[in-house]
N, CA, C and O atoms as a Tripos MOL2 file, in Angstrom:
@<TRIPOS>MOLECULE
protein
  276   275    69     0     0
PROTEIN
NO_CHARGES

@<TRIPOS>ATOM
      1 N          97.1030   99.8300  100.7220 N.3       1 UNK1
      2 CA         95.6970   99.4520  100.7750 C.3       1 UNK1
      3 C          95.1940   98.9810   99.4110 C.2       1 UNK1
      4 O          94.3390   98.0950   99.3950 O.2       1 UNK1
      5 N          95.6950   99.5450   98.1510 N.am      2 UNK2
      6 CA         94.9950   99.2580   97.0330 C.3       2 UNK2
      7 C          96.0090   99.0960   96.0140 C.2       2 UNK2
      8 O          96.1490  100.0500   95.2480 O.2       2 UNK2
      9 N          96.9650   97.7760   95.8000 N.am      3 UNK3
     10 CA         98.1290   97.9170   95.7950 C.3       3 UNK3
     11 C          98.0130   97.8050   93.5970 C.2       3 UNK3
     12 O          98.7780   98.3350   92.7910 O.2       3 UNK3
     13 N          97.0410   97.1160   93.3760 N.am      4 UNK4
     14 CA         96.9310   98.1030   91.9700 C.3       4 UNK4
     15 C          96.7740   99.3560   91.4390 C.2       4 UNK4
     16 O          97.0710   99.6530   90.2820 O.2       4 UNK4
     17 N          96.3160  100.0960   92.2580 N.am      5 UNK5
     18 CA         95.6760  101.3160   92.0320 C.3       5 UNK5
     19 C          97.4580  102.1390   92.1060 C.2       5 UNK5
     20 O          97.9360  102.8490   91.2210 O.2       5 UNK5
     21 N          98.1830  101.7210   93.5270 N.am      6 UNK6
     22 CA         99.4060  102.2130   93.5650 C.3       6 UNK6
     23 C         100.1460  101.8820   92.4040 C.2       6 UNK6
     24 O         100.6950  102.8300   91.8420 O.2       6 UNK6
     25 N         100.3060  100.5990   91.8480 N.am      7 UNK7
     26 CA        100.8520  100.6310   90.4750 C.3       7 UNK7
     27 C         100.6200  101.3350   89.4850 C.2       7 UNK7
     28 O         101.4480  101.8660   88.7450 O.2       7 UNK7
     29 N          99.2320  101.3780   89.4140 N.am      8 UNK8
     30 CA         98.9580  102.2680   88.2000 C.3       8 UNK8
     31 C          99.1500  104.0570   88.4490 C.2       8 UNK8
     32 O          99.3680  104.7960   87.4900 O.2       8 UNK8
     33 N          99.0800  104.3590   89.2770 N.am      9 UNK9
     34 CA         99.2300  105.5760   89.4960 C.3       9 UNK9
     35 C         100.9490  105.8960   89.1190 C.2       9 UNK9
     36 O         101.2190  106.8160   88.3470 O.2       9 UNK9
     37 N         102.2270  104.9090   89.8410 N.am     10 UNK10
     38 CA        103.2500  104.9850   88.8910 C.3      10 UNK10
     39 C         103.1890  104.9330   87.8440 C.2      10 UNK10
     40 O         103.3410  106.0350   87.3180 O.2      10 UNK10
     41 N         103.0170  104.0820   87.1320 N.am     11 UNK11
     42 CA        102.7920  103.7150   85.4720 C.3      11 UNK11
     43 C         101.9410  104.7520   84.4990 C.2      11 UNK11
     44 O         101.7320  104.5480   83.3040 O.2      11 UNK11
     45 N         101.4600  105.9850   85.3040 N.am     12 UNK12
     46 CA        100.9930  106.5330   84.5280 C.3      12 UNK12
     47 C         101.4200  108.0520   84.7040 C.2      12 UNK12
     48 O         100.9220  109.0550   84.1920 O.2      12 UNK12
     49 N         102.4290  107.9330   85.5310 N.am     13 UNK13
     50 CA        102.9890  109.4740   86.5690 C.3      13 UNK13
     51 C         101.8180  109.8270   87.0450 C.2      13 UNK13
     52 O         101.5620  110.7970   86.3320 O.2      13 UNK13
     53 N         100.7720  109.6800   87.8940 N.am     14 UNK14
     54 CA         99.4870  110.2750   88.1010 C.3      14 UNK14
     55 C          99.6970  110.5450   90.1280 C.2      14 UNK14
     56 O          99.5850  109.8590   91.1440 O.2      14 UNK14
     57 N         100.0270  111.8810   89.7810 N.am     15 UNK15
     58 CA        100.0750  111.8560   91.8530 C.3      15 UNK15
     59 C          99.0400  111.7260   92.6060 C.2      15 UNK15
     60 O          98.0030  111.1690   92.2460 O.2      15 UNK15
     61 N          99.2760  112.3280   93.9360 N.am     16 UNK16
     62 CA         97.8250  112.0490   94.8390 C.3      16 UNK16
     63 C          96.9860  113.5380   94.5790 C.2      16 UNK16
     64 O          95.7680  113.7050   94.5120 O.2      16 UNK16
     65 N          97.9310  114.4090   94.4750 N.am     17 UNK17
     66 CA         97.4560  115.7240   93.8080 C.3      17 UNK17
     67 C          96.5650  115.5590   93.2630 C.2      17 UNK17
     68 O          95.4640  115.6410   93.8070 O.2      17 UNK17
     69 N          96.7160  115.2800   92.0380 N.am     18 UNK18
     70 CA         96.2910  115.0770   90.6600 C.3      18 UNK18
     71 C          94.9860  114.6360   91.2800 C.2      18 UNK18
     72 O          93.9570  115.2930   91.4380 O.2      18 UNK18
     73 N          95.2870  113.2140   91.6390 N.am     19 UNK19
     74 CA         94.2370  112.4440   92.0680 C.3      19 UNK19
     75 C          92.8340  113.3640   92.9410 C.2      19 UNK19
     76 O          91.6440  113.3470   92.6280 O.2      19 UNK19
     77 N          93.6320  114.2660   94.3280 N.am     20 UNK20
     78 CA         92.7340  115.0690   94.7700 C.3      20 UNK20
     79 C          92.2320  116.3460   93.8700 C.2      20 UNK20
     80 O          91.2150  116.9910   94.1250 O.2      20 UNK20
     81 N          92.9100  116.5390   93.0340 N.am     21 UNK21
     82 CA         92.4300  117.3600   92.4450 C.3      21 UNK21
     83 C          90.8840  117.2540   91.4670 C.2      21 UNK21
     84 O          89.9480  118.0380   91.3120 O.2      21 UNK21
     85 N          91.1580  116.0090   90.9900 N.am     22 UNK22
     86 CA         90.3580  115.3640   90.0820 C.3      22 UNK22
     87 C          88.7540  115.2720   90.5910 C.2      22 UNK22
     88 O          87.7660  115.5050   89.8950 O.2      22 UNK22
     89 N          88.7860  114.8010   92.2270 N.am     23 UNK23
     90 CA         87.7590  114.5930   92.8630 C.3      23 UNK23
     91 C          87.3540  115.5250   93.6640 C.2      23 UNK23
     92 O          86.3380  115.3270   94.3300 O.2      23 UNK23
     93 N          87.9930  116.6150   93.7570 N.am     24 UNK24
     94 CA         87.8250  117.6380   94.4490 C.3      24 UNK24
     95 C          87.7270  117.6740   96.1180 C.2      24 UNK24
     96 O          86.8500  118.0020   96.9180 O.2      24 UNK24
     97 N          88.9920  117.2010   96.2120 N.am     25 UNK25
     98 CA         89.3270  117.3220   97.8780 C.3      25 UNK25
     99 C          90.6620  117.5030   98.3150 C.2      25 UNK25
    100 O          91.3640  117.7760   97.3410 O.2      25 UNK25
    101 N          91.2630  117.4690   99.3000 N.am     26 UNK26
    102 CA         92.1980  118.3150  100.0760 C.3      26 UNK26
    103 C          93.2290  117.0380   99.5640 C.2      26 UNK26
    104 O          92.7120  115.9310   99.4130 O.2      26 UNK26
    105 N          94.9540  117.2450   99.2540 N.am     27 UNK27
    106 CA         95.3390  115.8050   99.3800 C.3      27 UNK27
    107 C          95.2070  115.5470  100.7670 C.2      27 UNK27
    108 O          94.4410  114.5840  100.7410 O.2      27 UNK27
    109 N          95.3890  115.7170  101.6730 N.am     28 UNK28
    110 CA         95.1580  115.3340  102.9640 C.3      28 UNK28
    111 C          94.2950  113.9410  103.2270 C.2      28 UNK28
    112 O          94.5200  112.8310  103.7100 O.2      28 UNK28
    113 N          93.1320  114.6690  102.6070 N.am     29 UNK29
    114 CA         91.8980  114.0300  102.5880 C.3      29 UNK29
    115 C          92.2580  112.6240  101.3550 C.2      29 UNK29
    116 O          91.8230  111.4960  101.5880 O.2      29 UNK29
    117 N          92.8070  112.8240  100.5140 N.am     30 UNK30
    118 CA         92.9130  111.9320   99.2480 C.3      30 UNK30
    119 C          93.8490  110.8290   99.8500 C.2      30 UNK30
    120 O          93.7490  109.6210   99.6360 O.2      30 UNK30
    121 N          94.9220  111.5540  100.7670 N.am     31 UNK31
    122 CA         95.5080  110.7000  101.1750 C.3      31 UNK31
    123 C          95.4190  109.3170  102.3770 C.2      31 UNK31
    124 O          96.1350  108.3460  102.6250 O.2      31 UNK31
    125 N          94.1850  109.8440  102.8920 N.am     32 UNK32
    126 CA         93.6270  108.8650  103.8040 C.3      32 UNK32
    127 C          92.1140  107.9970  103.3340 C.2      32 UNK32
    128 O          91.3880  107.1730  103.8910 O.2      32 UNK32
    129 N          92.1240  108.7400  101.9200 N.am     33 UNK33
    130 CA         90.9350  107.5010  101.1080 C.3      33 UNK33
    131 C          91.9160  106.5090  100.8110 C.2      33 UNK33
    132 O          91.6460  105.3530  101.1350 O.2      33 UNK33
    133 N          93.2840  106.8080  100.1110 N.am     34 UNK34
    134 CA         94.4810  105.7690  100.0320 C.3      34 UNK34
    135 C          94.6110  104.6790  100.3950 C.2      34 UNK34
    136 O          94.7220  103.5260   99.9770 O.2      34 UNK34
    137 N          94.5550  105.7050  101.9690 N.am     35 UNK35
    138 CA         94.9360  104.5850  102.9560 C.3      35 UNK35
    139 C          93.7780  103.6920  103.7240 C.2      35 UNK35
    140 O          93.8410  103.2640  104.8760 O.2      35 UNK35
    141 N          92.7840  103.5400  102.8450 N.am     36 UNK36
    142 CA         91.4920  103.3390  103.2040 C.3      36 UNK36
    143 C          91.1290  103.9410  105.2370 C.2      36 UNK36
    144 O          90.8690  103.3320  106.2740 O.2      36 UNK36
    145 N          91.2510  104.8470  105.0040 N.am     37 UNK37
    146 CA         91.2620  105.7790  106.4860 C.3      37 UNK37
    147 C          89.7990  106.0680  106.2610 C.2      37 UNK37
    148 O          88.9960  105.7680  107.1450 O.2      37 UNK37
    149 N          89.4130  106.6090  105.1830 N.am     38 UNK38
    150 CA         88.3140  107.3400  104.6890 C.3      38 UNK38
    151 C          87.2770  106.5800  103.6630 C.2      38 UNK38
    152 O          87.7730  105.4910  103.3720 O.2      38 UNK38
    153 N          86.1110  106.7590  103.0660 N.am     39 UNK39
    154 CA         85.5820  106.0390  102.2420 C.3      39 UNK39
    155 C          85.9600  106.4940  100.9170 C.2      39 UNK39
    156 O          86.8270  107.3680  100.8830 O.2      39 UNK39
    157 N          85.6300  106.2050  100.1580 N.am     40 UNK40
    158 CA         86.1480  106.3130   98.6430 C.3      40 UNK40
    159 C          84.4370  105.9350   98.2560 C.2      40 UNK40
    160 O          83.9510  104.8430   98.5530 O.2      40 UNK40
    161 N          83.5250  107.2010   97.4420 N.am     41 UNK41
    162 CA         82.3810  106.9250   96.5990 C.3      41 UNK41
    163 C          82.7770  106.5060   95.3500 C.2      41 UNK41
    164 O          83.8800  106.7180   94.8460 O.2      41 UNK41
    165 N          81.6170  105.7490   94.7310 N.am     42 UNK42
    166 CA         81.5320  105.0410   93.3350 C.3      42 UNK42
    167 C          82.0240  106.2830   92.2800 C.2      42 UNK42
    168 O          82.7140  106.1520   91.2690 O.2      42 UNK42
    169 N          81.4630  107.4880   92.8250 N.am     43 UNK43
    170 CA         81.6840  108.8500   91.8280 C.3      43 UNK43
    171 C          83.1510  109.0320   92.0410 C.2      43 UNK43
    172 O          83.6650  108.9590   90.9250 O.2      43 UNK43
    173 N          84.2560  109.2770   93.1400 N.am     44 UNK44
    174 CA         85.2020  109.4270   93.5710 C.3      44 UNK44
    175 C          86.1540  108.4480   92.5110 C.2      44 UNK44
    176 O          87.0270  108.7890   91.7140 O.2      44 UNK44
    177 N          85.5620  106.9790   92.8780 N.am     45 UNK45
    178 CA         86.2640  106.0070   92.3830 C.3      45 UNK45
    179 C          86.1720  105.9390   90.6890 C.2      45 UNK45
    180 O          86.9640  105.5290   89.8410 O.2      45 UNK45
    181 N          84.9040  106.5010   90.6160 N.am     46 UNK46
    182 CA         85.1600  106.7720   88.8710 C.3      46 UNK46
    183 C          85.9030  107.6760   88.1260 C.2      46 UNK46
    184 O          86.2510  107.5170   86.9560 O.2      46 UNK46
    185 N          86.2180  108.9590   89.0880 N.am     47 UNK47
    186 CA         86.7230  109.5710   88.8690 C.3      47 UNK47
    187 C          88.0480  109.8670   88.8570 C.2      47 UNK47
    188 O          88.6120  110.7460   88.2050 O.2      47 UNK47
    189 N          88.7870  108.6110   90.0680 N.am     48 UNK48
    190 CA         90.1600  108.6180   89.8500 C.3      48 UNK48
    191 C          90.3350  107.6470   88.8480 C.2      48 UNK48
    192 O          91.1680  107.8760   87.9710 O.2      48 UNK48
    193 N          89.5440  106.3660   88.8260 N.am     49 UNK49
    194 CA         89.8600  105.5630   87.4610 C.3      49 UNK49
    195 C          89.9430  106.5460   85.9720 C.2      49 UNK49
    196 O          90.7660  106.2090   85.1210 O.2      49 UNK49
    197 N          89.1350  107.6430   85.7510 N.am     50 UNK50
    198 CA         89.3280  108.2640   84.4230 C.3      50 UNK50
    199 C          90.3880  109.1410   84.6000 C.2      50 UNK50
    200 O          90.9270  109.5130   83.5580 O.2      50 UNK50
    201 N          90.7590  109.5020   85.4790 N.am     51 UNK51
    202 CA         92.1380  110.3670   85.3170 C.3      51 UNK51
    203 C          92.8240  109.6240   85.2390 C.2      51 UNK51
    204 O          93.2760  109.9410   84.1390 O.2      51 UNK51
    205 N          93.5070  108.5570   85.5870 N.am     52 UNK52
    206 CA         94.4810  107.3850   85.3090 C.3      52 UNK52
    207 C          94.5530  106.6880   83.9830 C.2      52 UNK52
    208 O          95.4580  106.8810   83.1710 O.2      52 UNK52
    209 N          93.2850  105.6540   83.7660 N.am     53 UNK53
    210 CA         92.9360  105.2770   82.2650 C.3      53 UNK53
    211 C          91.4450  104.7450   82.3920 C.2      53 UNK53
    212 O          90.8420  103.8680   83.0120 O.2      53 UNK53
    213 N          91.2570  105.4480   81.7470 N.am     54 UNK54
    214 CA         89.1710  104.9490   81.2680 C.3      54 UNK54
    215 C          89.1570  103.4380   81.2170 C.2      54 UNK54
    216 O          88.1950  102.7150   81.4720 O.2      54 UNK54
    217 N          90.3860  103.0690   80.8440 N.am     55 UNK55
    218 CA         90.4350  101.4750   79.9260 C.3      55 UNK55
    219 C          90.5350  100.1420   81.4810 C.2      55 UNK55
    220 O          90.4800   98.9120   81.4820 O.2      55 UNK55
    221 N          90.6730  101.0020   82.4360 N.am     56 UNK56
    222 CA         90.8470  100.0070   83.9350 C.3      56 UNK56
    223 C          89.8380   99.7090   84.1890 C.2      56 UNK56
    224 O          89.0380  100.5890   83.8690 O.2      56 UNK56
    225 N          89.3040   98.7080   84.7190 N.am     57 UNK57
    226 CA         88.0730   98.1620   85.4840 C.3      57 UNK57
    227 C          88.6180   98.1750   87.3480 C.2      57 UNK57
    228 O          89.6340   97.8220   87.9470 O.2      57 UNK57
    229 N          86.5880   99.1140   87.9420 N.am     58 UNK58
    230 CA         86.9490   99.6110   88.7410 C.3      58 UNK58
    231 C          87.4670   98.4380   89.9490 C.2      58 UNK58
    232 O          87.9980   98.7790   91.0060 O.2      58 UNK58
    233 N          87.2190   97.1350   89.5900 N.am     59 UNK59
    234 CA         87.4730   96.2920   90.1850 C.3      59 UNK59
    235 C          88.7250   95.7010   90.4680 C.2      59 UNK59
    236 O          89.1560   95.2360   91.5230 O.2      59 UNK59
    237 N          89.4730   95.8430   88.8270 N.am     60 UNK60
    238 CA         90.9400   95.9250   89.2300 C.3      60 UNK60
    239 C          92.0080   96.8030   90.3070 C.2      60 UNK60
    240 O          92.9190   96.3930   91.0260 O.2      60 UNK60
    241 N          91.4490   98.2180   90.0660 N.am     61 UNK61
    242 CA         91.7980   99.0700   90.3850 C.3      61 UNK61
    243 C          92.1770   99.3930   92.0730 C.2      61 UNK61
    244 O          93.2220   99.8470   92.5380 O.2      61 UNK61
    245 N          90.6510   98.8910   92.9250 N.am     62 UNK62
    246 CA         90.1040   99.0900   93.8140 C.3      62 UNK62
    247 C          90.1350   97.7240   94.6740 C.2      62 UNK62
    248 O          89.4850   97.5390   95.7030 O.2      62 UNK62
    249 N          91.0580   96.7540   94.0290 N.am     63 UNK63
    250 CA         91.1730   95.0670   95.1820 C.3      63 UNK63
    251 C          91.8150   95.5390   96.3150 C.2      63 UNK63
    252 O          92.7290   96.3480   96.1600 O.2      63 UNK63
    253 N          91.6250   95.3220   96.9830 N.am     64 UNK64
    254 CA         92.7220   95.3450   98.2140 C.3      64 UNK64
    255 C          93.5110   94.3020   98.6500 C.2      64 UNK64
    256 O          93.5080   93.1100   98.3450 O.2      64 UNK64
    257 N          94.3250   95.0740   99.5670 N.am     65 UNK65
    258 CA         95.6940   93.3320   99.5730 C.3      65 UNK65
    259 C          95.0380   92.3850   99.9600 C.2      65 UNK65
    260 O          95.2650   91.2770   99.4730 O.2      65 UNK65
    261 N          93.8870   92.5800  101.0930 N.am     66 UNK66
    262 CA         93.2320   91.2920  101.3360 C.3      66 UNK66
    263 C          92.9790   90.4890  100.5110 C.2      66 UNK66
    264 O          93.2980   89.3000  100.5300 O.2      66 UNK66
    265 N          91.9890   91.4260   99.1690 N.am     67 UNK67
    266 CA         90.9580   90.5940   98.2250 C.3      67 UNK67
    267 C          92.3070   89.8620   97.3610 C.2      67 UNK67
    268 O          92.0480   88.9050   96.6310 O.2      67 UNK67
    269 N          93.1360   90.1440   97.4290 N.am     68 UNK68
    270 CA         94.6360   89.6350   96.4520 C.3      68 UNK68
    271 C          95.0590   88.6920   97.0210 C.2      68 UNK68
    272 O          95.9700   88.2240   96.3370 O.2      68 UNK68
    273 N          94.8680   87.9750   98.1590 N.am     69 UNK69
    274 CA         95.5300   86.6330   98.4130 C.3      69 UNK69
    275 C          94.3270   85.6120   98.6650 C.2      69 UNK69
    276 O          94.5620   84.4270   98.9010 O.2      69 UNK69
@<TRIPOS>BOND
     1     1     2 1
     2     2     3 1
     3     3     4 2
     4     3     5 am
     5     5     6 1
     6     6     7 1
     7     7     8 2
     8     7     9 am
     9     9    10 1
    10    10    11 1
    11    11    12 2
    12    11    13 am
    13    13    14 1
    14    14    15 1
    15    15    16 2
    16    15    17 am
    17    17    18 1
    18    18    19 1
    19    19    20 2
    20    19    21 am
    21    21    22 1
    22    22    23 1
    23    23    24 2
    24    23    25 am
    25    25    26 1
    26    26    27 1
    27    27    28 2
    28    27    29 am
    29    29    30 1
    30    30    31 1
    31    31    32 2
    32    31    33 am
    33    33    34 1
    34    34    35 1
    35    35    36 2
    36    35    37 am
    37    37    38 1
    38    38    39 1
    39    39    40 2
    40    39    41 am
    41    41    42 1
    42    42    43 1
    43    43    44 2
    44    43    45 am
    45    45    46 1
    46    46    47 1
    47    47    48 2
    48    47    49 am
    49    49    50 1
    50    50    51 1
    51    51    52 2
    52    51    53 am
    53    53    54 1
    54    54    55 1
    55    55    56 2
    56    55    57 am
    57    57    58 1
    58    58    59 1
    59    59    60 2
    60    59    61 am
    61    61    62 1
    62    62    63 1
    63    63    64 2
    64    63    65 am
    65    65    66 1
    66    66    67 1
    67    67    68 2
    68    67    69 am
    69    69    70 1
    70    70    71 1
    71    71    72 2
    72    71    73 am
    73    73    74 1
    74    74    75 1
    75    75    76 2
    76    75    77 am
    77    77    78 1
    78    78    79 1
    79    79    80 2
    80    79    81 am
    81    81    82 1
    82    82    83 1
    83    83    84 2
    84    83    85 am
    85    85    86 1
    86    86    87 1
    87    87    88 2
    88    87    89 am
    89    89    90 1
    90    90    91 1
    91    91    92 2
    92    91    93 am
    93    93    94 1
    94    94    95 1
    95    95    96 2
    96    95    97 am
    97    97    98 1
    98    98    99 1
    99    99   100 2
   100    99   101 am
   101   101   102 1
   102   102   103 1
   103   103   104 2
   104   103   105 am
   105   105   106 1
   106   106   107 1
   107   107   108 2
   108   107   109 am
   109   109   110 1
   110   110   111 1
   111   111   112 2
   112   111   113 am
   113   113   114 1
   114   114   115 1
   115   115   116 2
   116   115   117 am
   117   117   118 1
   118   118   119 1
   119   119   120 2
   120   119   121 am
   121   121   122 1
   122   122   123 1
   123   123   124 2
   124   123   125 am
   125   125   126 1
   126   126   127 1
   127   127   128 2
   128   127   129 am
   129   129   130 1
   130   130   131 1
   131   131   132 2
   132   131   133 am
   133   133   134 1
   134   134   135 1
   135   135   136 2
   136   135   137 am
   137   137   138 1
   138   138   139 1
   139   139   140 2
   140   139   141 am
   141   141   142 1
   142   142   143 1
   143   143   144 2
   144   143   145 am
   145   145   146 1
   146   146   147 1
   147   147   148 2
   148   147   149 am
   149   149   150 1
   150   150   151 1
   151   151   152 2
   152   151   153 am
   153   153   154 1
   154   154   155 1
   155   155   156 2
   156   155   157 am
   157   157   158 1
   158   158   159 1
   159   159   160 2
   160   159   161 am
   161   161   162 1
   162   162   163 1
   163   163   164 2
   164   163   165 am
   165   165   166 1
   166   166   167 1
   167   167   168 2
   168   167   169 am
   169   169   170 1
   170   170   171 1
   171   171   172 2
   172   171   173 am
   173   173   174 1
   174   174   175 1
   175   175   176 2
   176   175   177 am
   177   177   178 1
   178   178   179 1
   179   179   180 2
   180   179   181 am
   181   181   182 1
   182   182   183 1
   183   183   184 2
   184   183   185 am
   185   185   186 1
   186   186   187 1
   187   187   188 2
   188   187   189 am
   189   189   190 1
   190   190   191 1
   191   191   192 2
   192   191   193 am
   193   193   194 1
   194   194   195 1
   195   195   196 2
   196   195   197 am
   197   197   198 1
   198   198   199 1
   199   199   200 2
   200   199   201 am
   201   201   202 1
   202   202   203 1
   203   203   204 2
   204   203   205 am
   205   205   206 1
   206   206   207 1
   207   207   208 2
   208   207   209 am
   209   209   210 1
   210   210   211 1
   211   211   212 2
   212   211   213 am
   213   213   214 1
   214   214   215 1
   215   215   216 2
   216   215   217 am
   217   217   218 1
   218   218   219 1
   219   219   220 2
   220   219   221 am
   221   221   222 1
   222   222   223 1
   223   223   224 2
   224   223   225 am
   225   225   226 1
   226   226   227 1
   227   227   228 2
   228   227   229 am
   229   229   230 1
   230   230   231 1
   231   231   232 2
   232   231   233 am
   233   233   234 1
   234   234   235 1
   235   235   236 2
   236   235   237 am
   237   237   238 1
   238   238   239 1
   239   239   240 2
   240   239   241 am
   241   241   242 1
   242   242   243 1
   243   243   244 2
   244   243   245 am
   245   245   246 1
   246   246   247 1
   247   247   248 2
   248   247   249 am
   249   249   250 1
   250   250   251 1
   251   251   252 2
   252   251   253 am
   253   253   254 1
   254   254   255 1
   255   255   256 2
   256   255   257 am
   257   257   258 1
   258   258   259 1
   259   259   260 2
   260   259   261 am
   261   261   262 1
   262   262   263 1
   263   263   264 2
   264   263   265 am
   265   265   266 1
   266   266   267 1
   267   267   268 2
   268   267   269 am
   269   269   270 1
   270   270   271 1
   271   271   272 2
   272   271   273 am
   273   273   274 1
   274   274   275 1
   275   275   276 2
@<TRIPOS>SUBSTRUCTURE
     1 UNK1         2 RESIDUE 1 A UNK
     2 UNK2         6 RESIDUE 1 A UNK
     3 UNK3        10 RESIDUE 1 A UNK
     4 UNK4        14 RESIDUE 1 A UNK
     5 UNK5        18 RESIDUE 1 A UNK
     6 UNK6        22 RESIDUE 1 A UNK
     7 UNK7        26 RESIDUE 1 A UNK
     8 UNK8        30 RESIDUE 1 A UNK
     9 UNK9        34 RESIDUE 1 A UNK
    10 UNK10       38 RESIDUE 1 A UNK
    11 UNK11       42 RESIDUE 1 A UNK
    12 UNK12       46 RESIDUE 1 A UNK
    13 UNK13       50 RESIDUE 1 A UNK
    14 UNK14       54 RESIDUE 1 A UNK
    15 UNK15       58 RESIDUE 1 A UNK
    16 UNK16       62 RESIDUE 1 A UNK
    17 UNK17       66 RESIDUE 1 A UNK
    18 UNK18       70 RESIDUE 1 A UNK
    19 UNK19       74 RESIDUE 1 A UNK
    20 UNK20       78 RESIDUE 1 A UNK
    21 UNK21       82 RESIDUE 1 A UNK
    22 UNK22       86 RESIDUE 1 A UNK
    23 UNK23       90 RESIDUE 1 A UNK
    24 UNK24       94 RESIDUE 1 A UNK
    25 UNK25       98 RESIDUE 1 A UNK
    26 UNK26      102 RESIDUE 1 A UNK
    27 UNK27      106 RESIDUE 1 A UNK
    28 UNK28      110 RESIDUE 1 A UNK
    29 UNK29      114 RESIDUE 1 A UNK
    30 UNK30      118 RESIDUE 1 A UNK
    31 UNK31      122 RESIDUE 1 A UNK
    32 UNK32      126 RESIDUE 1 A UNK
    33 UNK33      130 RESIDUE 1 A UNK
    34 UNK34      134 RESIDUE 1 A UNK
    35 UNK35      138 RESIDUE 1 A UNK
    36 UNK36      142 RESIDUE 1 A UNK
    37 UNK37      146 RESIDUE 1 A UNK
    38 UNK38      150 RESIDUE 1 A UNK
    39 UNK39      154 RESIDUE 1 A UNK
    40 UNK40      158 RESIDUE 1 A UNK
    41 UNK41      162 RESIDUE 1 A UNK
    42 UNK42      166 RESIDUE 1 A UNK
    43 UNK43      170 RESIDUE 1 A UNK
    44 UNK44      174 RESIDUE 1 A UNK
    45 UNK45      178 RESIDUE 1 A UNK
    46 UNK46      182 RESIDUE 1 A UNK
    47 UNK47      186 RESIDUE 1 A UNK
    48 UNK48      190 RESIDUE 1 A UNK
    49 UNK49      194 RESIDUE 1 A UNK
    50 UNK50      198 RESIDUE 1 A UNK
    51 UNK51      202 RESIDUE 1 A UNK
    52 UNK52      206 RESIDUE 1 A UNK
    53 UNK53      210 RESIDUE 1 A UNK
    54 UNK54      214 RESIDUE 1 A UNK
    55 UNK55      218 RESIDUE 1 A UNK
    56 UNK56      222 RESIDUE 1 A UNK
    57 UNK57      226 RESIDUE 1 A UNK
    58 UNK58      230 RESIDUE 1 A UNK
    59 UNK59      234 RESIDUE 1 A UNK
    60 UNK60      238 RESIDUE 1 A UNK
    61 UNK61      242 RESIDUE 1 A UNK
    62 UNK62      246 RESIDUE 1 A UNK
    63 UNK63      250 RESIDUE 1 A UNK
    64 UNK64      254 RESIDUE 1 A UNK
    65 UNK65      258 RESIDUE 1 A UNK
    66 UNK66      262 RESIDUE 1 A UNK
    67 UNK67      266 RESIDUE 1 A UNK
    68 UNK68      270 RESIDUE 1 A UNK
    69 UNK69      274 RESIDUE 1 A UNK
């Protein structure tokens, strides 16, 4: 679904854990914002961008394959 966000999360060892942890929800739950199953808030989304790198723009982060071709 957010096939930068999946890069960067390699590139930085950053799991979905992590990720749910960060925002405070179940991975379960983290795992179907992923998969755009679920919504993802601006707070959510800021919040996995700063656990990853402050230095990303949330726009990069957050394209989807659609917005990529």
């Amino acid at each position: 679904m957010f096939p930068n966000l999946d890069a960067e999360m390699a590139r930085y060892k950053v799991s979905q854990g992590t990720l749910a942890t960060a925002i405070g929800v179940r991975p379960y739950t983290m795992s179907l914002k992923l998969k755009g199953k679920a919504p993802i808030t601006l707070d959510e989304a800021t919040k996995i961008r700063d656990t990853i790198n402050k230095e990303l723009s949330l726009e990069y982060l957050f394209e989807t394959e659609a917005e990529a071709k």
